[in-house]
mmCIF file of C-alpha atoms in Angstrom:
data_model
loop_
_atom_site.group_PDB
_atom_site.id
_atom_site.type_symbol
_atom_site.label_atom_id
_atom_site.label_comp_id
_atom_site.label_asym_id
_atom_site.label_seq_id
_atom_site.Cartn_x
_atom_site.Cartn_y
_atom_site.Cartn_z
ATOM 1 C CA MET A 1 64.293 60.467 27.770
ATOM 2 C CA GLN A 2 60.912 60.484 26.007
ATOM 3 C CA LEU A 3 61.088 60.270 22.245
ATOM 4 C CA ILE A 4 58.264 61.953 20.349
ATOM 5 C CA THR A 5 57.891 60.565 16.840
ATOM 6 C CA GLU A 6 55.825 61.911 13.953
ATOM 7 C CA SER A 7 52.814 59.791 14.875
ATOM 8 C CA GLU A 8 52.811 61.426 18.340
ATOM 9 C CA TYR A 9 53.264 65.065 17.259
ATOM 10 C CA GLN A 10 49.640 66.168 17.584
ATOM 11 C CA GLU A 11 49.102 64.621 21.013
ATOM 12 C CA ALA A 12 52.445 65.927 22.275
ATOM 13 C CA ALA A 13 51.736 69.387 20.905
ATOM 14 C CA SER A 14 48.567 69.525 23.012
ATOM 15 C CA SER A 15 50.182 68.090 26.130
ATOM 16 C CA TYR A 16 53.283 70.253 25.959
ATOM 17 C CA ALA A 17 51.987 73.426 24.297
ATOM 18 C CA HIS A 18 53.781 75.475 26.918
ATOM 19 C CA LEU A 19 57.139 73.936 25.964
ATOM 20 C CA PHE A 20 57.173 73.821 22.154
ATOM 21 C CA GLU A 21 55.146 74.237 18.980
ATOM 22 C CA ILE A 22 55.292 71.909 16.021
ATOM 23 C CA SER A 23 54.370 73.821 12.906
ATOM 24 C CA THR A 24 51.276 72.362 11.295
ATOM 25 C CA PRO A 25 48.327 74.109 9.631
ATOM 26 C CA SER A 26 45.792 75.086 12.294
ATOM 27 C CA ALA A 27 42.419 73.358 12.493
ATOM 28 C CA MET A 28 40.703 76.683 11.725
ATOM 29 C CA MET A 29 42.780 77.063 8.568
ATOM 30 C CA ILE A 30 41.680 73.651 7.319
ATOM 31 C CA GLU A 31 38.036 74.016 8.400
ATOM 32 C CA LYS A 32 37.620 77.454 6.811
ATOM 33 C CA ASP A 33 39.619 76.497 3.691
ATOM 34 C CA LEU A 34 42.023 79.399 4.230
ATOM 35 C CA SER A 35 45.197 79.638 2.166
ATOM 36 C CA TRP A 36 46.808 82.308 4.410
ATOM 37 C CA LEU A 37 46.666 82.949 8.144
ATOM 38 C CA VAL A 38 48.958 84.988 10.397
ATOM 39 C CA ARG A 39 50.397 82.420 12.764
ATOM 40 C CA ASP A 40 52.231 84.536 15.280
ATOM 41 C CA ALA A 41 53.592 88.025 15.851
ATOM 42 C CA VAL A 42 55.413 89.996 18.498
ATOM 43 C CA PRO A 43 53.790 93.455 18.290
ATOM 44 C CA GLN A 44 55.594 94.831 21.327
ATOM 45 C CA GLY A 45 58.925 93.506 20.078
ATOM 46 C CA GLY A 46 58.975 95.004 16.612
ATOM 47 C CA THR A 47 57.793 93.973 13.222
ATOM 48 C CA LEU A 48 58.250 90.191 13.070
ATOM 49 C CA MET A 49 55.350 88.190 11.638
ATOM 50 C CA LEU A 50 55.034 84.464 10.951
ATOM 51 C CA GLY A 51 52.275 83.261 8.658
ATOM 52 C CA ASP A 52 51.006 79.885 7.526
ATOM 53 C CA LEU A 53 50.549 79.380 3.782
ATOM 54 C CA LEU A 54 48.775 76.449 2.158
ATOM 55 C CA VAL A 55 49.776 76.689 -1.498
ATOM 56 C CA VAL A 56 46.404 76.005 -3.114
ATOM 57 C CA LYS A 57 47.045 77.863 -6.381
ATOM 58 C CA HIS A 58 48.026 75.629 -9.293
ATOM 59 C CA ALA A 59 48.308 78.558 -11.701
ATOM 60 C CA SER A 60 48.311 82.322 -11.476
ATOM 61 C CA LYS A 61 47.937 85.416 -13.623
ATOM 62 C CA VAL A 62 49.094 87.617 -10.741
ATOM 63 C CA VAL A 63 52.397 88.308 -8.985
ATOM 64 C CA GLU A 64 52.932 90.364 -5.843
ATOM 65 C CA THR A 65 55.627 92.529 -4.299
ATOM 66 C CA HIS A 66 56.406 93.811 -0.805
ATOM 67 C CA PRO A 67 58.747 96.613 0.313
ATOM 68 C CA PHE A 68 60.583 94.099 2.519
ATOM 69 C CA PRO A 69 62.099 90.635 2.142
ATOM 70 C CA GLU A 70 60.222 87.476 3.058
ATOM 71 C CA TRP A 71 61.503 84.042 3.965
ATOM 72 C CA VAL A 72 59.355 81.094 2.886
ATOM 73 C CA ILE A 73 60.001 77.531 4.018
ATOM 74 C CA GLN A 74 58.154 74.397 2.972
ATOM 75 C CA LEU A 75 57.369 72.212 5.952
ATOM 76 C CA HIS A 76 56.475 68.551 6.200
ATOM 77 C CA ARG A 77 52.754 67.777 6.550
ATOM 78 C CA ILE A 78 52.445 65.231 9.337
ATOM 79 C CA GLY A 79 51.167 61.909 8.056
ATOM 80 C CA LYS A 80 50.693 63.288 4.523
ATOM 81 C CA LYS A 81 52.615 63.404 1.300
ATOM 82 C CA SER A 82 52.757 66.935 -0.074
ATOM 83 C CA GLY A 83 52.666 68.024 -3.660
ATOM 84 C CA LYS A 84 55.375 70.264 -5.105
ATOM 85 C CA VAL A 85 55.696 73.990 -4.352
ATOM 86 C CA TYR A 86 57.362 76.451 -6.688
ATOM 87 C CA ALA A 87 58.477 80.021 -6.044
ATOM 88 C CA ILE A 88 57.790 81.843 -9.304
ATOM 89 C CA ILE A 89 60.048 84.845 -9.928
ATOM 90 C CA PRO A 90 60.696 86.859 -13.102
ATOM 91 C CA LYS A 91 64.240 86.832 -14.458
ATOM 92 C CA LEU A 92 65.019 90.433 -13.606
ATOM 93 C CA THR A 93 68.510 91.837 -13.837
ATOM 94 C CA PRO A 94 70.357 93.069 -10.738
ATOM 95 C CA LYS A 95 70.075 96.574 -12.225
ATOM 96 C CA GLN A 96 66.260 96.304 -12.458
ATOM 97 C CA VAL A 97 65.938 95.135 -8.846
ATOM 98 C CA LYS A 98 68.288 97.885 -7.653
ATOM 99 C CA HIS A 99 66.205 100.386 -9.639
ATOM 100 C CA PHE A 100 62.975 99.169 -7.950
ATOM 101 C CA ASN A 101 64.533 99.637 -4.527
ATOM 102 C CA ARG A 102 65.549 103.233 -5.272
ATOM 103 C CA LYS A 103 62.103 104.386 -6.332
ATOM 104 C CA ASP A 104 59.563 105.768 -3.911
ATOM 105 C CA PRO A 105 56.614 103.394 -3.334
ATOM 106 C CA PHE A 106 54.419 105.228 -5.838
ATOM 107 C CA ARG A 107 56.925 105.300 -8.725
ATOM 108 C CA ARG A 108 58.071 101.753 -7.939
ATOM 109 C CA LYS A 109 54.689 100.406 -9.025
ATOM 110 C CA GLU A 110 54.991 102.125 -12.432
ATOM 111 C CA LYS A 111 58.472 100.660 -12.992
ATOM 112 C CA THR A 112 57.356 97.190 -11.924
ATOM 113 C CA ILE A 113 54.419 97.270 -14.351
ATOM 114 C CA GLU A 114 56.746 98.456 -17.108
ATOM 115 C CA SER A 115 59.163 95.570 -16.439
ATOM 116 C CA LEU A 116 56.457 92.899 -16.154
ATOM 117 C CA THR A 117 54.681 94.028 -19.344
ATOM 118 C CA ALA A 118 57.802 93.188 -21.367
ATOM 119 C CA LEU A 119 57.897 89.575 -20.087
ATOM 120 C CA SER A 120 56.502 86.255 -21.300
ATOM 121 C CA PRO A 121 56.137 82.979 -19.351
ATOM 122 C CA GLU A 122 59.605 81.953 -20.552
ATOM 123 C CA ASP A 123 61.039 84.923 -18.644
ATOM 124 C CA PHE A 124 60.128 83.463 -15.221
ATOM 125 C CA LEU A 125 62.010 81.116 -12.908
ATOM 126 C CA ALA A 126 60.224 78.327 -11.027
ATOM 127 C CA ILE A 127 62.250 77.333 -7.991
ATOM 128 C CA GLU A 128 61.213 73.889 -6.787
ATOM 129 C CA TYR A 129 61.011 73.602 -3.032
ATOM 130 C CA GLN A 130 62.049 70.641 -0.959
ATOM 131 C CA GLU A 131 60.667 70.187 2.545
ATOM 132 C CA GLY A 132 62.833 72.107 4.992
ATOM 133 C CA ILE A 133 64.263 74.459 2.379
ATOM 134 C CA CYS A 134 63.801 78.169 3.049
ATOM 135 C CA ILE A 135 63.861 80.624 0.151
ATOM 136 C CA LYS A 136 64.247 84.351 0.734
ATOM 137 C CA ILE A 137 62.489 86.662 -1.712
ATOM 138 C CA PRO A 138 64.201 90.090 -1.598
ATOM 139 C CA ALA A 139 62.248 93.329 -1.192
ATOM 140 C CA ASN A 140 60.300 94.504 -4.247
ATOM 141 C CA VAL A 141 60.923 91.357 -6.304
ATOM 142 C CA PRO A 142 57.671 90.215 -7.976
ATOM 143 C CA HIS A 143 56.787 86.656 -7.019
ATOM 144 C CA GLU A 144 54.062 84.042 -6.604
ATOM 145 C CA PHE A 145 53.827 80.543 -5.179
ATOM 146 C CA ILE A 146 52.057 77.759 -7.029
ATOM 147 C CA SER A 147 51.766 74.040 -6.435
ATOM 148 C CA VAL A 148 51.385 70.834 -8.374
ATOM 149 C CA VAL A 149 49.403 68.263 -6.411
ATOM 150 C CA GLY A 150 49.188 64.743 -7.764
ATOM 151 C CA GLU A 151 46.813 61.968 -6.850
ATOM 152 C CA GLY A 152 47.297 60.888 -3.229
ATOM 153 C CA GLU A 153 49.143 64.107 -2.407
ATOM 154 C CA ASP A 154 48.028 66.980 -0.212
ATOM 155 C CA VAL A 155 48.308 70.734 -0.657
ATOM 156 C CA PRO A 156 51.830 71.834 0.315
ATOM 157 C CA TYR A 157 52.301 73.744 3.572
ATOM 158 C CA CYS A 158 54.724 76.630 3.944
ATOM 159 C CA GLN A 159 55.522 79.201 6.584
ATOM 160 C CA VAL A 160 56.306 82.799 5.740
ATOM 161 C CA PHE A 161 58.521 84.982 7.913
ATOM 162 C CA GLU A 162 58.301 88.665 7.099
ATOM 163 C CA PRO A 163 58.165 92.069 8.730
ATOM 164 C CA ASN A 164 54.710 93.259 9.697
ATOM 165 C CA PHE A 165 54.615 96.656 7.998
ATOM 166 C CA ALA A 166 50.842 97.083 8.327
ATOM 167 C CA PRO A 167 50.949 99.664 11.177
ATOM 168 C CA MET A 168 53.636 101.693 9.389
ATOM 169 C CA ALA A 169 51.825 101.415 6.055
ATOM 170 C CA ASP A 170 48.601 102.691 7.621
ATOM 171 C CA LEU A 171 50.464 105.664 9.029
ATOM 172 C CA MET A 172 52.369 106.449 5.821
ATOM 173 C CA LYS A 173 49.470 105.578 3.468
ATOM 174 C CA PHE A 174 51.099 102.947 1.241
ATOM 175 C CA ASP A 175 50.215 99.365 0.316
ATOM 176 C CA VAL A 176 52.263 96.653 1.988
ATOM 177 C CA THR A 177 51.464 94.177 -0.771
ATOM 178 C CA LYS A 178 51.023 95.220 -4.370
ATOM 179 C CA PHE A 179 49.456 92.854 -6.884
ATOM 180 C CA TYR A 180 50.246 92.922 -10.598
ATOM 181 C CA ASP A 181 48.110 91.298 -13.282
ATOM 182 C CA LEU A 182 49.962 89.440 -16.010
ATOM 183 C CA ASP A 183 48.796 89.021 -19.607
ATOM 184 C CA PHE A 184 49.410 85.275 -19.336
ATOM 185 C CA GLU A 185 49.069 82.437 -16.848
ATOM 186 C CA LEU A 186 51.977 80.929 -14.913
ATOM 187 C CA HIS A 187 51.533 77.156 -14.547
ATOM 188 C CA PHE A 188 53.051 73.724 -15.191
#
């Protein structure tokens, strides 16, 4: 049996591309300094989408929401030591989240703004990722991802699994991702 170790991943991925895929940021993503790129999708099979995310933000004054859940996993960067990734989520009550999910997409935005306006930085959770840990963000929960990268560390790499609502959103005329400006900056 042939053992493929970390130092052989890239060569093996080229030689055996038809057999498996080792998740690493694509060359194009690195060359073009992209922080987000759709990695894969199965359009004929439904709404699954897999995206690559390099967490380049170290602070943010914006959070986003989607009308669907997303699963985000931090992956190991081959031959590199990654900085820390944090999922930033406001401390909303179960009642608030349930209320968001009941509203139509147009009223939901108003309620989200109303809830976020009442918050301060102390009202947010920062969930520290570990490589290999997947965190699900439920539908309509405001969130952001930021990183802390120390000397000798590289930008953390995550993969995002989420439904691809773009075709449905185009048809129904609603935004898949809504962005909300905060009156303060989220950072460490």
